[in-house]
PDB file of N, CA and C in Angstrom:
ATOM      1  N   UNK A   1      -7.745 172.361  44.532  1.00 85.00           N
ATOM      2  CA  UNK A   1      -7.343 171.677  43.318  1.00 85.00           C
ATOM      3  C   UNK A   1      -7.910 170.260  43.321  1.00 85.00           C
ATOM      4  N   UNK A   2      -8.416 169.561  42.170  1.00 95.00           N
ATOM      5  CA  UNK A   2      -9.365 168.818  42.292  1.00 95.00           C
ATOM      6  C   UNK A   2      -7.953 167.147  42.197  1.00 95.00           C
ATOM      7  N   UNK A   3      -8.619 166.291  42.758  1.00 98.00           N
ATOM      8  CA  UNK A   3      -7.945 165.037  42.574  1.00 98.00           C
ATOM      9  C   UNK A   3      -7.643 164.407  41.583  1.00 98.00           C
ATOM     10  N   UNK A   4      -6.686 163.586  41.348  1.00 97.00           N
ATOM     11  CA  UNK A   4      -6.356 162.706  40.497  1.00 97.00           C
ATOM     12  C   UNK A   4      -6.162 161.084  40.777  1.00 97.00           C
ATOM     13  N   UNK A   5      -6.648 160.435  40.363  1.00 98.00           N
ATOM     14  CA  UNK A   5      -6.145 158.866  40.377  1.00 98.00           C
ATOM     15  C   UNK A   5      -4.506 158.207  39.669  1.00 98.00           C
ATOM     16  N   UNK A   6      -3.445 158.234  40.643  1.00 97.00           N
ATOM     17  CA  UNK A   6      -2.594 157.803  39.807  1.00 97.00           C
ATOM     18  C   UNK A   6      -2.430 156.616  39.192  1.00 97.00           C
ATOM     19  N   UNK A   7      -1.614 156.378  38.816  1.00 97.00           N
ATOM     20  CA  UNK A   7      -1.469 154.942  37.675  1.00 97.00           C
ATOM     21  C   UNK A   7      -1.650 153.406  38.955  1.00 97.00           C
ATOM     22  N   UNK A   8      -1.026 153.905  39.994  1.00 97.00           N
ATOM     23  CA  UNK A   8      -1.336 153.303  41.604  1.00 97.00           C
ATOM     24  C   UNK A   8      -2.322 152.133  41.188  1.00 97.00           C
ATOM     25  N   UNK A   9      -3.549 152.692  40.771  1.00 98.00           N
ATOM     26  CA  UNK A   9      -4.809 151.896  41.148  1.00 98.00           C
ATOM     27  C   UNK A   9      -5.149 150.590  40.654  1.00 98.00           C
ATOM     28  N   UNK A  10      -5.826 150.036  41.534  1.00 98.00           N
ATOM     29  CA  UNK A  10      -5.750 148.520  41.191  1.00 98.00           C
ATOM     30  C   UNK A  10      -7.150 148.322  40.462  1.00 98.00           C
ATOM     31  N   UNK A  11      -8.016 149.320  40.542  1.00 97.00           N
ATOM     32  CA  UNK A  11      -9.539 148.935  40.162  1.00 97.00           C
ATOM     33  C   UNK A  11     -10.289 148.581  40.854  1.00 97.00           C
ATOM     34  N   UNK A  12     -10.292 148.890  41.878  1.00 98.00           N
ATOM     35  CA  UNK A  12     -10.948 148.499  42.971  1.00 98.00           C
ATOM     36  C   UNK A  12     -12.741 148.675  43.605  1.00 98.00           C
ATOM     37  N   UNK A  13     -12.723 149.953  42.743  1.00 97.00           N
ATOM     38  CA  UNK A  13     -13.764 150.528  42.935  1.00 97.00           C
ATOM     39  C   UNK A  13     -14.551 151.385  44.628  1.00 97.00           C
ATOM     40  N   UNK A  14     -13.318 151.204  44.867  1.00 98.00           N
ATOM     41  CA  UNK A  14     -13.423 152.046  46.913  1.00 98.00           C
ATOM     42  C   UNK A  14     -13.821 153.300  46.518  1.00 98.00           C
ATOM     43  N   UNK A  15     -13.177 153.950  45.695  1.00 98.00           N
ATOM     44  CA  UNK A  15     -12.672 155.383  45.715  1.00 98.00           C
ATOM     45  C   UNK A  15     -14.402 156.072  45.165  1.00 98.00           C
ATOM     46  N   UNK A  16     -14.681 155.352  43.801  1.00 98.00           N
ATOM     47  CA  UNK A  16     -16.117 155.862  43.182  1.00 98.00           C
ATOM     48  C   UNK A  16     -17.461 155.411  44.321  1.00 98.00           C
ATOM     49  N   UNK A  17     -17.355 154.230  45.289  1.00 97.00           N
ATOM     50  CA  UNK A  17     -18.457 153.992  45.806  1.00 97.00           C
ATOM     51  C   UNK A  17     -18.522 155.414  46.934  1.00 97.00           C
ATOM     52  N   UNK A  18     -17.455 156.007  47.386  1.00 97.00           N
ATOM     53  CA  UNK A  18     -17.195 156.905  48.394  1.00 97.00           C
ATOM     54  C   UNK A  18     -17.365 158.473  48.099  1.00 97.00           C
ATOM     55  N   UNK A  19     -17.503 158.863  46.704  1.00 98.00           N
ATOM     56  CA  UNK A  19     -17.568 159.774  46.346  1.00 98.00           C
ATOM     57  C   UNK A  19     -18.980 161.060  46.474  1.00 98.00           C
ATOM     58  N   UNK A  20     -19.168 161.815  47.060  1.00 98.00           N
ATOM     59  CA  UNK A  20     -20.380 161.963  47.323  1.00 98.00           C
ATOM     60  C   UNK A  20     -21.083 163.362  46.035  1.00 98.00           C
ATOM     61  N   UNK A  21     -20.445 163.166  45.377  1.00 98.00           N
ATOM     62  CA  UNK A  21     -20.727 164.170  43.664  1.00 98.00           C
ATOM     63  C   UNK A  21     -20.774 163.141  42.503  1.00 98.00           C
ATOM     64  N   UNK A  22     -20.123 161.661  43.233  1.00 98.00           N
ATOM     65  CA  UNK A  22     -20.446 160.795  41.475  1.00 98.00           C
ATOM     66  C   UNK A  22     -19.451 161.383  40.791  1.00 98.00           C
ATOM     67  N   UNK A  23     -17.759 161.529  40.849  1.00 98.00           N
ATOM     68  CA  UNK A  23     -16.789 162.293  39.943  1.00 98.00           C
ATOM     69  C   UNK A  23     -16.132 161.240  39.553  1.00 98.00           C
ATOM     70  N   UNK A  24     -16.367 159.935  40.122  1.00 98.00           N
ATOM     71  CA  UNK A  24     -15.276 158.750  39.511  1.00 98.00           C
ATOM     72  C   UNK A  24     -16.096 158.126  38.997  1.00 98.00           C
ATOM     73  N   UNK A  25     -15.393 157.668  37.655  1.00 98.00           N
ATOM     74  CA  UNK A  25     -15.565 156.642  37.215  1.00 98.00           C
ATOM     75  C   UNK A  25     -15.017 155.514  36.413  1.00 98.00           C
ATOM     76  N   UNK A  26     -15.413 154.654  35.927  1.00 97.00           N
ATOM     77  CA  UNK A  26     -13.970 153.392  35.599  1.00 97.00           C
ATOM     78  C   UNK A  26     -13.291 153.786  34.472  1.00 97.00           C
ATOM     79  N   UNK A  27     -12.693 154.541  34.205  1.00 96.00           N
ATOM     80  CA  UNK A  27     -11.443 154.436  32.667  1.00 96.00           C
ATOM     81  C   UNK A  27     -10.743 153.321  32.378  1.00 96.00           C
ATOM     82  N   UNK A  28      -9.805 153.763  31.358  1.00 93.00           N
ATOM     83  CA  UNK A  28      -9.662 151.899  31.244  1.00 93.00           C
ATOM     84  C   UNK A  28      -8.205 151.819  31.656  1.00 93.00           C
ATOM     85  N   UNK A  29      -8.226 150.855  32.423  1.00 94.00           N
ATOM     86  CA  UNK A  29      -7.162 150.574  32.958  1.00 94.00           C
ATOM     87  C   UNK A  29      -6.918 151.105  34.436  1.00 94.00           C
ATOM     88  N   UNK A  30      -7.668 152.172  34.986  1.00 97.00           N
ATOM     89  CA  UNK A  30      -7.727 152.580  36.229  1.00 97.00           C
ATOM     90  C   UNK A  30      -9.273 153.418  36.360  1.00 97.00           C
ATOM     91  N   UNK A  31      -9.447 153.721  37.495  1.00 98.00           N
ATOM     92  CA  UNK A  31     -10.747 155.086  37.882  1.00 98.00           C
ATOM     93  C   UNK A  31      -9.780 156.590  37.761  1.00 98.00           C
ATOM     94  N   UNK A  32     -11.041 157.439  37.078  1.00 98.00           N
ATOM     95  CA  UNK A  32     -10.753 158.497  37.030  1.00 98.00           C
ATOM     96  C   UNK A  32     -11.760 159.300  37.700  1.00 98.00           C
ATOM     97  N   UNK A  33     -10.812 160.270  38.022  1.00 98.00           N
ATOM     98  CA  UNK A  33     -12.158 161.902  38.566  1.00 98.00           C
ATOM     99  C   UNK A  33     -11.983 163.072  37.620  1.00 98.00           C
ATOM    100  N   UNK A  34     -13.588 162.925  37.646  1.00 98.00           N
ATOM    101  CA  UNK A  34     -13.647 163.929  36.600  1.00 98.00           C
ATOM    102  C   UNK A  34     -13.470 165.663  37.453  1.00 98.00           C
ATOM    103  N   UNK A  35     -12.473 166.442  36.820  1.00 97.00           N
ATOM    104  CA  UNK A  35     -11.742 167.456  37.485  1.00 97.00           C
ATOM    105  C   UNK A  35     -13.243 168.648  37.949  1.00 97.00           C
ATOM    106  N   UNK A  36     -14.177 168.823  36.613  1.00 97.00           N
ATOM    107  CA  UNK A  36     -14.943 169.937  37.038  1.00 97.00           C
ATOM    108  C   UNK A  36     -16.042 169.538  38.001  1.00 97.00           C
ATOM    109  N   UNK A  37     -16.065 167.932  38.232  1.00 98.00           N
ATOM    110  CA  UNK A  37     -16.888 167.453  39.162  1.00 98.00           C
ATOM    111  C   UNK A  37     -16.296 167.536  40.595  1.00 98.00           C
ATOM    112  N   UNK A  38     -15.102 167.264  40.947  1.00 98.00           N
ATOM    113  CA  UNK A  38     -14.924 166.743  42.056  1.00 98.00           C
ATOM    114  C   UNK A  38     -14.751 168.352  42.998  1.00 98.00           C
ATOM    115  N   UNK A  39     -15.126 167.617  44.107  1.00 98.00           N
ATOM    116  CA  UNK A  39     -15.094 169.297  45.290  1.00 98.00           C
ATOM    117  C   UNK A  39     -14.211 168.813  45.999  1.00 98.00           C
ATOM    118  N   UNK A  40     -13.234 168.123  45.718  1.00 97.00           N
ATOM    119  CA  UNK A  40     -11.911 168.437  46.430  1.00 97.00           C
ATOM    120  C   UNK A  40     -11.983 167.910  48.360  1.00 97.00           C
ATOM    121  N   UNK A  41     -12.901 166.954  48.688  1.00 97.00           N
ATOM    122  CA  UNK A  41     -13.069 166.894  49.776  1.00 97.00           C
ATOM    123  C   UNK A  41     -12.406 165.102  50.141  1.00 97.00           C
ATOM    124  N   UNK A  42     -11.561 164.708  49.201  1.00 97.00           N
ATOM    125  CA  UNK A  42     -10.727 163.448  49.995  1.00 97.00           C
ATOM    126  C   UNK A  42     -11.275 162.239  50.738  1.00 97.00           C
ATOM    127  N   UNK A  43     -12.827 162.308  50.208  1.00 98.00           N
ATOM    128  CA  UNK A  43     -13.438 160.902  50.622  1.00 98.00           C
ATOM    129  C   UNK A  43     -12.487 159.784  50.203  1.00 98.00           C
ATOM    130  N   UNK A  44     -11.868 160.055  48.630  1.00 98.00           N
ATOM    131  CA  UNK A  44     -11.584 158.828  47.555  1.00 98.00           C
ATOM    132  C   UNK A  44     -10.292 158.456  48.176  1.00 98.00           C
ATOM    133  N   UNK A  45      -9.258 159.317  48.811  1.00 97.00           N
ATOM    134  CA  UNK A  45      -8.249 159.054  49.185  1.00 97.00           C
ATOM    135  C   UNK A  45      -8.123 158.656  50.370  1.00 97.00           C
ATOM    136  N   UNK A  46      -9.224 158.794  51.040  1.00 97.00           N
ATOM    137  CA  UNK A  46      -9.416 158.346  52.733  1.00 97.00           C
ATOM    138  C   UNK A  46      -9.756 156.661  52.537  1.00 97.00           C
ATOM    139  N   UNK A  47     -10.168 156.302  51.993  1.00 98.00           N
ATOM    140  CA  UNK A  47     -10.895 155.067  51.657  1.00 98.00           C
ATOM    141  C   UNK A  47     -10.240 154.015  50.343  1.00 98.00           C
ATOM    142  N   UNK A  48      -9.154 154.737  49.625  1.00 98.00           N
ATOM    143  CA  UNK A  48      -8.144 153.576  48.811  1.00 98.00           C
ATOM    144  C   UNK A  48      -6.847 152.636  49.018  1.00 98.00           C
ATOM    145  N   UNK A  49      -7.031 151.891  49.192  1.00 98.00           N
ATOM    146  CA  UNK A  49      -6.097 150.501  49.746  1.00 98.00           C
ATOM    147  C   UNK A  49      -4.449 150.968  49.344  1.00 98.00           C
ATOM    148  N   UNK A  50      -4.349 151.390  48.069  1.00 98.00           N
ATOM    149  CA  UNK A  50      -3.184 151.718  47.769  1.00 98.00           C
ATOM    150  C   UNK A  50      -2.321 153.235  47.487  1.00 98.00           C
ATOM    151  N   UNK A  51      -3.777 154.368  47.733  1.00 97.00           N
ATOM    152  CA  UNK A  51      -3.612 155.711  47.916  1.00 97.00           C
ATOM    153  C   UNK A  51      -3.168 156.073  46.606  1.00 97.00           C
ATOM    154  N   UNK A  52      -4.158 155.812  45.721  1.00 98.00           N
ATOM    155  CA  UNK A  52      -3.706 156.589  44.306  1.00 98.00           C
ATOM    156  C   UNK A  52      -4.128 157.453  44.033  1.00 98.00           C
ATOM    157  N   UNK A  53      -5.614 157.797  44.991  1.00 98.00           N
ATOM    158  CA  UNK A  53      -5.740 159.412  44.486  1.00 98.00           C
ATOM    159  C   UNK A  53      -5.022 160.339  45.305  1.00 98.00           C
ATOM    160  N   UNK A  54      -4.868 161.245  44.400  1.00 97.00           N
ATOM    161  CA  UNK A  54      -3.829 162.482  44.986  1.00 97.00           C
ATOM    162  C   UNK A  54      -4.128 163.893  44.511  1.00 97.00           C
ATOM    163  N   UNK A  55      -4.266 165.060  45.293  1.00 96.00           N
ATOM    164  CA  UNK A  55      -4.676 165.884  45.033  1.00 96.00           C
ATOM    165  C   UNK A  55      -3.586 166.848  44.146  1.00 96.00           C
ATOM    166  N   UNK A  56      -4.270 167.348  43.182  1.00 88.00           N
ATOM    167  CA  UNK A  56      -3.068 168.009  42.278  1.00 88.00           C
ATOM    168  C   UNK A  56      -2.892 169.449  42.279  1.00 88.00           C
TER     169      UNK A  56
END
């Protein structure tokens, strides 16, 4: 099941530099992953200060 960015995020930009498919990107007000992109492999959550992505 592919990840989500919760409301958590500060904007940080950790999560999209770490991504190795390019599935994040800045929405407004937080980063999002795009669902049919991401392969589910937890780079973004290994690497965010405040752990907003979460797998759904």
């Amino acid at each position: 099941m592919a990840y989500k960015i919760s409301d958590e995020c500060i904007c940080c930009g950790a999560c999209a530099g770490e991504c190795p498919v390019s599935a994040i990107t800045e929405g407004d007000g937080k980063y999002v992953i795009d669902p049919d992109t991401c392969i589910e492999c937890g780079a973004c959550a290994g690497v965010c200060p405040v752990g907003a992505p979460k797998a759904e």
